[in-house]
């Protein structure tokens, strides 16, 4: 196609070609795209009428669906106005989950500094959703969280020991911090000596990382521990104990 | 239920907690019984149930007692359940709540959900049989011969056959769904390829594409969920949909913003808007794309991105720099403040309080004292007293 048609005649011809959508390769493409889109919409409607329930009820199927979409370069959760969301109803499910995740993280932030295990988040979200809501899997939570990242609030997913820590505050956590979190995962706390022996770091480096976590409220310092001070991670507390204490019991327990 | 034994609920050495779930009822076969509300814990070795109302009441069963498990979907007024088929109790079992039972299975009823994860983890543990590698302090009778167990448990064969049939039926449904899904994905893939070739053509013909065509293309991408392969264009980001959305947001957010001092974080906006909608919710990306258009559409709100990456919506009339002046006053009055303290005083979220203090620092009005005890801001005396 010519760059800029010189003269009124050329311009008019160009306009006509655009309107007709033929003769210009790009115009043809758009026409073709429009037709294909309509056809795809029909196919998706058919699929939805047969399998919409399956997606709603079967978390493994949801995972398969999401993975296949990712493989071909499609994001079914990108927009609430997308076909996938509108016809399969996947959108509302995940976007609502996003709201619930934000609310749980906000409610617990004062206690864990904005770090929470996927397990605890899962439990709290289920509690909040109530008895009549649809069940959600941990995979569902992770997908919802990945979408929340775009809101700029510092949502992040940190792998630790077979599970994940979810970050919900814009605190900078680099590789050093992550590695120390992973080290702390087994016992819920970590000491400077442990970091030195396991990671072969200098004391200074270990201290910097621990102080950063303290500052962000993600770690608490126990100076009364036997031996050296212990840095505890409240995010990991519930992992360790099989006994669940209600807030009332906790209040009574404190003298 | 006669396979259960009383326990303290504390984990043994070598035993690890895998998952736990509240609101679970234990049924002896088909009978409901008294164990109606408890926390169910799965460890590498045992299934433990603790009464939520009476923490002293805690019972457990070794995982080795389990023959197999099956899921029962919930329905209206019915919770989802996991049926656990068991070997007969061993003769040297510790004392428990039931001396005998006419059932060889129990049902776990998930009144507060969580059955999906629990089933998955329980299946894993039964398959992996980690308790065999990690002997614990307590003597738990380990049933090492599953075959012997099967022969003893009469009636299990019939159940297994039914299970097999049900599995085949479910498999058939699933495989049909997967087949249809695969076919659908093939078509979606073609759409992606087509959009790439269009994007290439657009790049080549920079300037010769009309605004209308650009918007149409973007809306195709939006419908399919394909990321926009063409980099930022002169006609602005977003589609008609996002433009409409931006105008809607301006209407919805005016009052909430005024109530919150003229500024809200994007996560707050996301929750507010979606809670109000109830249905046809916005995706996070929808919200961001709409907000990016606020300024160009000359709406009374704007999107602002702080250095930290935190994104907020402000009223056009809101001037964060002016707010900094009053922040400085507040900090001066108190001598020094952390973001938490400032937030409480002013009645803002901690997130936005921190951003304001950081901005004040950037503008030179405040100094920081960064220590283990937290980040504290002081008036910048270097500036005022020199």
XYZ file of C-alpha atoms in Angstrom:
641
model
C 0.000 0.000 0.000
C 1.261 3.506 -0.790
C 2.359 5.621 2.080
C 0.415 8.777 1.460
C -1.654 8.970 -1.700
C -0.910 12.275 -3.383
C -3.942 14.083 -4.704
C -7.616 13.898 -3.826
C -8.272 10.969 -6.147
C -5.765 8.737 -4.466
C -7.093 9.668 -1.048
C -10.676 8.889 -2.006
C -9.647 5.566 -3.479
C -7.811 4.702 -0.282
C -10.862 5.573 1.827
C -13.041 3.389 -0.342
C -10.681 0.482 -0.079
C -10.652 0.824 3.671
C -14.412 0.955 3.865
C -14.845 -2.059 1.629
C -12.198 -3.878 3.545
C -10.876 -5.435 0.386
C -7.841 -4.752 -1.744
C -5.733 -3.731 1.219
C -4.161 -6.677 2.998
C -4.795 -5.125 6.381
C -8.439 -4.515 5.589
C -8.836 -8.152 4.592
C -7.245 -9.224 7.826
C -9.706 -7.233 9.874
C -12.627 -8.633 7.940
C -11.312 -12.120 8.465
C -10.720 -11.462 12.156
C -14.234 -10.225 12.601
C -15.688 -13.352 11.022
C -13.416 -15.641 12.992
C -14.310 -13.886 16.207
C -18.006 -14.461 15.615
C -17.371 -18.120 14.906
C -15.227 -18.506 17.955
C -17.869 -16.892 20.096
C -20.364 -19.479 18.864
C -17.951 -22.327 19.601
C -17.333 -20.981 23.058
C -21.051 -20.660 23.712
C -21.491 -24.300 22.755
C -18.629 -25.342 24.968
C -20.039 -23.326 27.836
C -23.485 -24.868 27.534
C -21.961 -28.327 27.914
C -19.110 -27.787 30.312
C -19.644 -24.597 32.263
C -20.597 -26.605 35.344
C -17.473 -28.699 35.046
C -15.305 -25.615 35.267
C -17.238 -24.350 38.243
C -17.129 -27.585 40.186
C -13.894 -29.232 39.167
C -10.710 -27.468 40.264
C -8.490 -29.827 38.271
C -10.379 -28.986 35.124
C -9.916 -25.321 35.936
C -6.177 -25.862 36.177
C -6.112 -27.690 32.844
C -8.164 -24.941 31.249
C -5.885 -22.205 32.556
C -2.730 -24.061 31.533
C -3.996 -24.623 28.010
C -4.902 -20.968 27.691
C -1.461 -19.950 28.881
C 0.195 -22.280 26.384
C -1.500 -20.706 23.405
C -1.040 -17.159 24.702
C -4.521 -16.361 25.916
C -5.400 -14.900 29.314
C -8.997 -15.762 30.177
C -8.846 -13.517 33.223
C -7.467 -10.406 31.547
C -10.799 -8.683 31.331
C -14.277 -9.094 32.730
C -15.437 -8.138 29.260
C -13.584 -10.990 27.584
C -15.518 -13.897 26.059
C -14.099 -16.392 28.518
C -15.208 -14.424 31.494
C -18.636 -13.597 30.103
C -19.519 -17.055 28.845
C -17.724 -19.399 31.185
C -18.128 -17.249 34.254
C -14.520 -17.755 35.252
C -13.979 -14.033 35.633
C -16.368 -13.287 38.488
C -15.123 -16.307 40.391
C -11.509 -15.112 40.399
C -12.147 -11.391 40.693
C -14.319 -11.909 43.746
C -11.653 -14.158 45.191
C -9.236 -11.267 44.643
C -11.383 -9.002 46.792
C -11.518 -11.620 49.542
C -7.774 -12.128 49.440
C -7.120 -8.387 49.743
C -9.455 -8.159 52.719
C -7.877 -11.076 54.576
C -4.354 -9.762 54.010
C -5.338 -6.316 55.221
C -6.973 -7.698 58.345
C -3.909 -9.717 59.339
C -1.205 -7.294 58.274
C -0.704 -5.809 61.721
C 0.193 -9.257 62.986
C 2.375 -10.680 60.248
C 3.735 -7.591 58.526
C 2.101 -8.460 55.216
C 3.441 -12.001 54.868
C 1.111 -14.971 55.117
C 1.356 -18.631 54.172
C -0.854 -19.872 51.366
C -2.384 -22.355 53.824
C -3.436 -19.741 56.321
C -4.734 -17.481 53.565
C -6.727 -20.415 52.232
C -8.260 -21.138 55.638
C -9.169 -17.521 56.259
C -10.666 -17.030 52.833
C -12.804 -20.151 53.232
C -14.009 -18.895 56.593
C -14.908 -15.558 55.104
C -16.743 -17.068 52.151
C -19.127 -18.934 54.399
C -20.878 -22.263 54.140
C -22.893 -21.732 51.004
C -20.167 -20.429 48.773
C -18.311 -22.578 46.294
C -15.120 -24.230 47.482
C -11.784 -22.879 46.261
C -8.439 -24.627 45.878
C -4.994 -23.238 46.582
C -4.338 -23.105 42.853
C -7.349 -20.819 42.499
C -5.885 -18.500 45.128
C -2.539 -18.338 43.362
C -4.147 -17.417 40.065
C -6.228 -14.699 41.689
C -3.118 -13.304 43.396
C -1.177 -13.221 40.129
C -3.898 -11.013 38.714
C -3.798 -8.690 41.720
C -0.172 -7.827 41.128
C -1.144 -5.322 38.468
C -2.812 -3.109 41.103
C 0.601 -2.048 42.346
C 0.070 -3.003 45.941
C 3.065 -5.256 46.138
C 1.364 -8.617 45.860
C 3.965 -11.308 45.475
C 4.333 -15.070 45.725
C 7.426 -16.471 47.444
C 8.109 -20.205 47.285
C 9.210 -21.658 50.619
C 9.714 -25.309 51.500
C 7.027 -26.879 49.311
C 4.454 -24.152 49.859
C 4.242 -20.405 49.307
C 4.372 -17.206 51.312
C 2.088 -14.496 49.995
C 3.335 -10.917 50.278
C 0.712 -8.184 50.264
C 2.693 -5.039 51.007
C 5.057 -3.102 48.767
C 8.111 -3.991 50.828
C 11.166 -4.835 48.871
C 12.101 -8.469 49.322
C 15.108 -9.521 47.301
C 16.789 -12.900 46.890
C 18.601 -12.622 50.228
C 15.371 -12.015 52.121
C 13.608 -14.828 50.313
C 16.337 -17.309 51.083
C 16.251 -16.465 54.784
C 12.456 -16.855 54.797
C 12.881 -20.291 53.268
C 15.430 -21.182 55.935
C 13.055 -20.083 58.682
C 10.182 -22.138 57.310
C 10.934 -25.406 59.117
C 10.997 -24.040 62.641
C 9.247 -20.700 62.275
C 12.342 -18.840 63.382
C 15.950 -18.387 62.425
C 19.170 -17.215 64.106
C 22.260 -15.484 62.848
C 24.396 -18.593 63.428
C 22.003 -20.754 61.428
C 22.225 -18.356 58.519
C 25.979 -18.317 58.739
C 26.294 -22.091 58.802
C 23.562 -22.971 56.277
C 24.084 -20.180 53.783
C 27.756 -19.464 54.465
C 27.143 -15.736 54.817
C 29.036 -13.130 56.762
C 27.407 -11.978 60.000
C 26.881 -8.496 58.571
C 24.880 -9.762 55.627
C 22.736 -11.969 57.853
C 22.071 -9.108 60.244
C 21.067 -6.733 57.447
C 18.492 -9.142 56.112
C 17.058 -9.872 59.557
C 16.861 -6.189 60.437
C 15.019 -5.440 57.232
C 12.451 -8.117 58.078
C 12.136 -6.694 61.593
C 11.582 -3.207 60.253
C 8.878 -4.377 57.893
C 7.120 -6.083 60.770
C 7.532 -9.488 59.160
C 9.812 -10.803 61.874
C 9.692 -10.515 65.655
C 12.783 -10.581 67.840
C 13.034 -12.901 70.821
C 15.969 -11.746 72.934
C 15.056 -14.033 75.808
C 15.727 -17.254 73.928
C 18.449 -19.493 75.330
C 21.671 -18.921 73.467
C 21.370 -16.232 70.847
C 18.389 -14.065 69.817
C 15.803 -15.737 67.623
C 13.987 -14.061 64.762
C 10.440 -15.419 64.525
C 8.122 -15.111 61.556
C 4.480 -14.716 62.608
C 3.455 -15.717 59.098
C 4.752 -19.190 59.858
C 3.228 -19.571 63.344
C 0.108 -21.515 62.398
C 2.162 -23.990 60.374
C 3.680 -25.436 63.491
C 0.888 -26.095 65.897
C -1.932 -28.580 65.610
C -3.921 -26.747 68.232
C -6.065 -23.874 67.202
C -6.630 -21.183 69.797
C -9.591 -18.843 69.550
C -9.009 -15.123 70.218
C -10.952 -15.489 73.490
C -8.694 -18.272 74.685
C -5.635 -16.300 73.674
C -6.817 -13.336 75.757
C -7.329 -15.576 78.768
C -3.929 -17.148 78.367
C -2.115 -13.839 78.758
C -1.687 -13.021 82.466
C -15.632 -45.226 64.627
C -14.205 -47.897 66.890
C -10.829 -47.494 65.198
C -10.335 -44.108 66.854
C -8.215 -43.680 69.994
C -8.025 -40.805 72.482
C -5.007 -38.618 72.003
C -3.475 -35.417 73.306
C -3.407 -33.977 69.815
C 0.236 -33.074 70.030
C 2.351 -34.236 67.144
C 4.988 -36.873 67.760
C 8.625 -36.486 66.873
C 8.934 -37.164 63.172
C 5.251 -36.488 62.558
C 4.434 -33.416 60.495
C 1.199 -31.548 60.013
C 0.042 -31.586 56.397
C -3.270 -29.737 56.404
C -6.087 -28.871 58.757
C -9.701 -27.863 58.339
C -12.284 -26.437 60.688
C -15.951 -27.199 60.781
C -15.768 -30.928 60.130
C -18.290 -33.434 61.419
C -17.315 -37.051 62.040
C -19.936 -39.677 61.315
C -19.827 -43.330 62.194
C -20.961 -44.769 58.884
C -24.385 -43.311 58.302
C -24.959 -42.172 61.892
C -24.341 -38.550 62.842
C -23.348 -38.883 66.469
C -21.850 -36.305 68.783
C -18.708 -35.352 66.908
C -20.413 -32.632 64.992
C -18.048 -29.696 65.007
C -14.327 -30.042 65.072
C -10.995 -29.308 63.547
C -9.749 -32.128 61.371
C -5.988 -32.416 61.087
C -4.038 -34.529 58.661
C -0.497 -35.403 59.592
C 1.990 -37.690 57.888
C 0.909 -40.423 60.289
C -2.608 -39.839 61.475
C -6.010 -38.276 61.041
C -6.789 -36.256 64.158
C -10.120 -34.702 65.136
C -10.462 -32.168 67.915
C -13.791 -30.876 69.191
C -14.051 -27.109 68.603
C -16.133 -26.605 71.730
C -14.229 -28.902 74.023
C -10.549 -28.986 73.229
C -9.952 -31.855 75.637
C -11.930 -34.119 73.339
C -9.368 -35.202 70.792
C -9.260 -38.476 68.877
C -7.053 -39.887 66.200
C -6.711 -42.755 63.808
C -3.527 -43.924 62.114
C -3.485 -43.487 58.339
C -2.477 -47.119 58.001
C -6.048 -48.005 58.998
C -7.369 -46.519 55.777
C -8.205 -48.865 52.921
C -9.380 -46.202 50.492
C -11.316 -42.963 50.344
C -14.001 -41.550 48.115
C -15.591 -38.149 47.617
C -19.256 -37.329 47.942
C -20.248 -34.054 46.370
C -22.287 -31.622 48.389
C -25.583 -30.140 47.349
C -28.194 -27.725 48.598
C -28.268 -28.062 52.364
C -25.758 -30.919 52.185
C -22.058 -30.533 52.844
C -19.473 -32.270 50.729
C -18.106 -35.406 52.335
C -15.164 -37.737 52.223
C -15.963 -41.383 52.950
C -13.042 -43.200 54.574
C -13.110 -46.993 54.387
C -11.157 -48.660 57.159
C -9.474 -51.890 58.088
C -10.863 -53.543 61.195
C -9.451 -52.200 64.449
C -6.283 -53.862 65.634
C -6.444 -55.804 68.868
C -3.922 -53.710 70.747
C -5.497 -50.356 69.848
C -5.458 -47.671 72.512
C -8.800 -46.882 74.168
C -11.160 -44.663 72.265
C -14.688 -43.258 72.271
C -16.317 -46.335 70.734
C -15.848 -49.937 71.757
C -17.481 -51.313 68.661
C -19.119 -50.184 65.485
C -21.283 -51.904 62.906
C -19.721 -49.830 60.120
C -16.364 -50.293 58.449
C -16.259 -46.706 57.257
C -16.586 -43.188 58.552
C -17.719 -40.012 56.873
C -16.052 -36.648 57.148
C -18.566 -33.895 56.553
C -17.075 -30.518 55.573
C -19.567 -27.997 56.824
C -17.220 -25.089 56.195
C -15.740 -26.387 52.951
C -12.090 -27.230 52.409
C -12.820 -30.720 51.137
C -11.028 -30.257 47.841
C -7.630 -29.576 49.413
C -8.169 -32.065 52.191
C -9.066 -34.862 49.782
C -6.079 -34.096 47.641
C -3.666 -34.126 50.572
C -5.212 -37.199 52.161
C -4.897 -39.100 48.871
C -1.271 -38.052 48.640
C -0.483 -39.173 52.153
C -2.197 -42.527 51.702
C -0.290 -43.107 48.489
C 3.070 -41.975 49.809
C 2.718 -43.813 53.124
C 5.276 -41.529 54.704
C 4.514 -42.990 58.134
C 6.408 -46.113 57.181
C 9.632 -44.187 56.772
C 9.234 -42.034 59.831
C 8.512 -44.188 62.883
C 7.165 -42.115 65.740
C 7.531 -42.452 69.478
C 4.052 -43.835 70.012
C 3.393 -47.438 69.161
C 0.881 -47.202 66.375
C -0.211 -50.494 64.989
C 0.917 -50.383 61.384
C -1.057 -52.630 59.140
C 1.648 -53.705 56.756
C -0.361 -56.170 54.735
C -3.170 -54.388 52.865
C -4.142 -57.600 51.152
C -4.803 -59.351 54.424
C -6.851 -56.349 55.441
C -8.961 -56.613 52.322
C -9.742 -60.246 52.777
C -10.840 -59.593 56.326
C -13.043 -56.644 55.413
C -15.985 -58.292 53.712
C -18.130 -56.219 51.411
C -15.304 -53.983 50.356
C -15.090 -55.715 47.004
C -18.634 -54.705 46.119
C -17.940 -51.131 47.085
C -14.795 -51.086 44.997
C -16.648 -52.318 41.958
C -19.215 -49.536 42.326
C -16.399 -47.067 42.712
C -14.741 -48.329 39.563
C -17.944 -47.882 37.585
C -18.429 -44.406 38.938
C -14.820 -43.590 38.071
C -15.307 -44.781 34.517
C -18.432 -42.663 34.158
C -16.675 -39.593 35.562
C -13.652 -40.283 33.383
C -15.866 -40.405 30.344
C -17.413 -37.058 31.204
C -14.039 -35.545 31.937
C -12.454 -36.873 28.788
C -15.328 -35.547 26.722
C -14.880 -32.185 28.375
C -11.160 -32.292 27.722
C -11.672 -33.256 24.112
C -14.032 -30.356 23.593
C -11.623 -28.100 25.435
C -8.727 -29.153 23.217
C -10.744 -28.475 20.073
C -11.727 -25.085 21.412
C -8.126 -24.262 22.196
C -7.082 -25.145 18.660
C -9.474 -22.522 17.372
C -8.334 -20.019 19.968
C -4.772 -20.643 18.843
C -5.726 -19.683 15.291
C -7.120 -16.430 16.637
C -3.853 -15.718 18.380
C -1.890 -16.348 15.184
C -4.180 -14.069 13.227
C -3.837 -11.290 15.779
C -0.047 -11.575 15.564
C -0.058 -11.189 11.800
C -2.340 -8.166 12.085
C -0.080 -6.667 14.709
C 2.896 -7.107 12.400
C 1.072 -5.413 9.530
C 0.129 -2.533 11.802
C 3.722 -2.078 12.853
C 4.858 -2.005 9.231
C 2.234 0.517 8.227
C 2.728 2.864 11.151
C 0.468 5.903 10.613
C -1.716 4.412 7.914
C -4.131 2.754 10.193
C -7.220 4.625 11.253
C -8.155 5.256 14.825
C -11.302 3.249 14.331
C -9.333 0.225 13.140
C -6.995 0.485 16.094
C -9.858 0.518 18.525
C -11.516 -2.402 16.781
C -8.330 -4.402 16.906
C -7.917 -3.701 20.588
C -11.431 -4.845 21.275
C -10.753 -8.121 19.442
C -7.766 -8.638 21.674
C -9.842 -7.811 24.714
C -12.544 -10.323 23.826
C -10.024 -13.091 23.312
C -7.789 -12.195 26.211
C -4.758 -11.731 23.996
C -2.110 -9.295 25.135
C -1.686 -6.296 22.875
C 1.396 -7.081 20.799
C 1.744 -3.576 19.418
C 3.488 -1.078 21.626
C 1.881 2.160 22.811
C 0.088 4.093 20.092
C -0.808 7.693 19.724
C -4.527 7.118 20.085
C -4.310 6.301 23.781
C -4.561 3.014 25.596
C -7.699 0.989 26.068
C -10.856 0.382 24.128
C -14.347 1.840 24.062
C -15.095 -0.417 26.968
C -12.352 1.103 29.056
C -13.418 4.603 28.116
C -16.946 3.894 29.286
C -15.594 2.288 32.409
C -13.449 5.334 33.157
C -16.500 7.583 32.972
C -18.442 5.218 35.247
C -15.639 5.186 37.755
C -15.554 8.961 37.853
C -19.182 8.858 38.894
C -18.877 6.047 41.415
C -15.720 7.233 43.116
C -16.435 10.930 43.610
C -18.096 10.589 47.001
C -15.892 7.815 48.425
C -12.835 9.854 47.492
C -14.177 12.944 49.198
C -14.867 10.873 52.289
C -11.310 9.581 52.329
C -9.456 12.837 51.989
C -9.315 12.824 48.206
C -7.069 9.809 47.724
C -7.500 6.013 47.610
C -5.199 3.157 46.735
C -6.090 1.124 43.675
C -6.679 -2.009 45.757
C -9.218 -0.084 47.833
C -10.924 1.036 44.633
C -10.913 -2.526 43.274
C -12.642 -3.853 46.386
C -15.108 -0.978 46.608
C -16.193 -1.143 42.996
C -16.470 -4.913 42.822
C -18.320 -5.204 46.104
C -20.801 -2.641 44.815
C -21.226 -4.476 41.511
C -21.844 -7.929 42.882
C -21.925 -9.385 39.363
C -19.961 -8.807 36.167
C -16.957 -7.787 38.160
C -13.961 -5.888 36.878
C -10.663 -7.620 36.447
C -7.668 -5.864 37.984
C -6.444 -5.106 34.480
C -9.792 -3.616 33.473
C -9.514 -1.246 36.405
C -5.946 -0.228 35.647
C -6.647 0.285 31.936
C -9.705 2.389 32.696
C -7.822 4.490 35.237
C -5.065 5.146 32.730
C -7.617 6.905 30.580
C -8.996 9.179 33.296
C -6.685 12.080 32.620
C -6.982 12.030 28.826
C -10.753 11.984 29.125
C -10.551 15.099 31.306
C -12.407 13.438 34.127
C -12.253 14.846 37.675
C -10.080 11.951 38.890
C -6.602 10.837 38.006
C -4.294 7.886 38.418
C -1.030 8.470 40.171
C 1.864 6.080 40.581
C 4.284 6.610 43.438
C 7.966 5.710 43.257
C 7.305 2.583 45.282
C 4.941 1.338 42.589
C 1.870 1.957 44.726
C -0.994 3.184 42.537
C -3.659 5.579 43.751
C -6.677 7.465 42.457
C -6.837 11.124 43.390
C -9.436 13.799 42.895
C -8.141 16.337 40.416
C -8.709 18.921 43.087
C -6.512 16.946 45.474
C -3.015 18.200 45.728
C -0.738 15.739 47.476
C 2.024 18.333 47.626
C -0.239 20.617 49.645
C -1.096 17.748 51.943
C 2.596 17.396 52.551
C 2.666 20.838 54.133
C 0.033 19.845 56.667
C 1.822 16.528 57.209
C 4.936 18.472 58.113
C 2.942 20.454 60.662
C 1.603 17.278 62.223
C 5.033 15.698 62.422
C 6.535 18.863 63.897
C 3.857 19.008 66.586
C 4.664 15.482 67.689
C 8.379 15.750 67.250
C 8.561 12.622 65.128
C 6.166 10.040 63.718
C 6.183 6.620 62.098
C 3.816 5.814 59.227
C 1.614 3.819 61.637
C 1.363 6.681 64.128
C 0.712 9.250 61.422
C -1.958 7.054 59.893
C -3.779 6.754 63.212
C -3.614 10.479 63.896
C -4.846 11.575 60.517
C -7.260 8.698 59.894
C -5.636 7.339 56.738
C -4.572 3.885 55.674
C -1.000 3.074 56.658
C -0.105 2.503 53.026
C -1.079 6.030 51.958
C 0.289 7.575 55.136
C 3.677 6.090 54.321
C 3.531 7.406 50.757
C 2.740 10.895 51.991
C 5.636 10.882 54.436
C 7.966 9.544 51.747
C 6.852 12.300 49.410
C 7.464 14.876 52.126
C 10.930 13.439 52.528
C 11.512 13.559 48.795
C 10.514 17.214 48.819
C 13.011 17.836 51.582
C 10.602 18.594 54.401
C 11.225 15.468 56.450
C 14.219 13.391 57.446
C 14.161 9.701 58.165
C 15.530 7.694 61.049
C 15.770 4.164 59.764
C 16.349 1.678 62.553
C 15.333 -1.773 63.662
C 12.473 -0.194 65.540
C 10.971 1.061 62.357
C 11.046 3.983 59.997
C 10.530 7.290 61.793
C 10.241 10.735 60.247
C 11.472 14.029 61.716
C 11.153 17.573 60.441
C 14.175 18.362 58.314
C 16.089 20.692 60.585
C 19.000 20.805 58.168
C 16.784 22.826 55.904
C 15.025 25.031 58.389
C 17.771 25.692 60.853
C 20.673 26.496 58.603
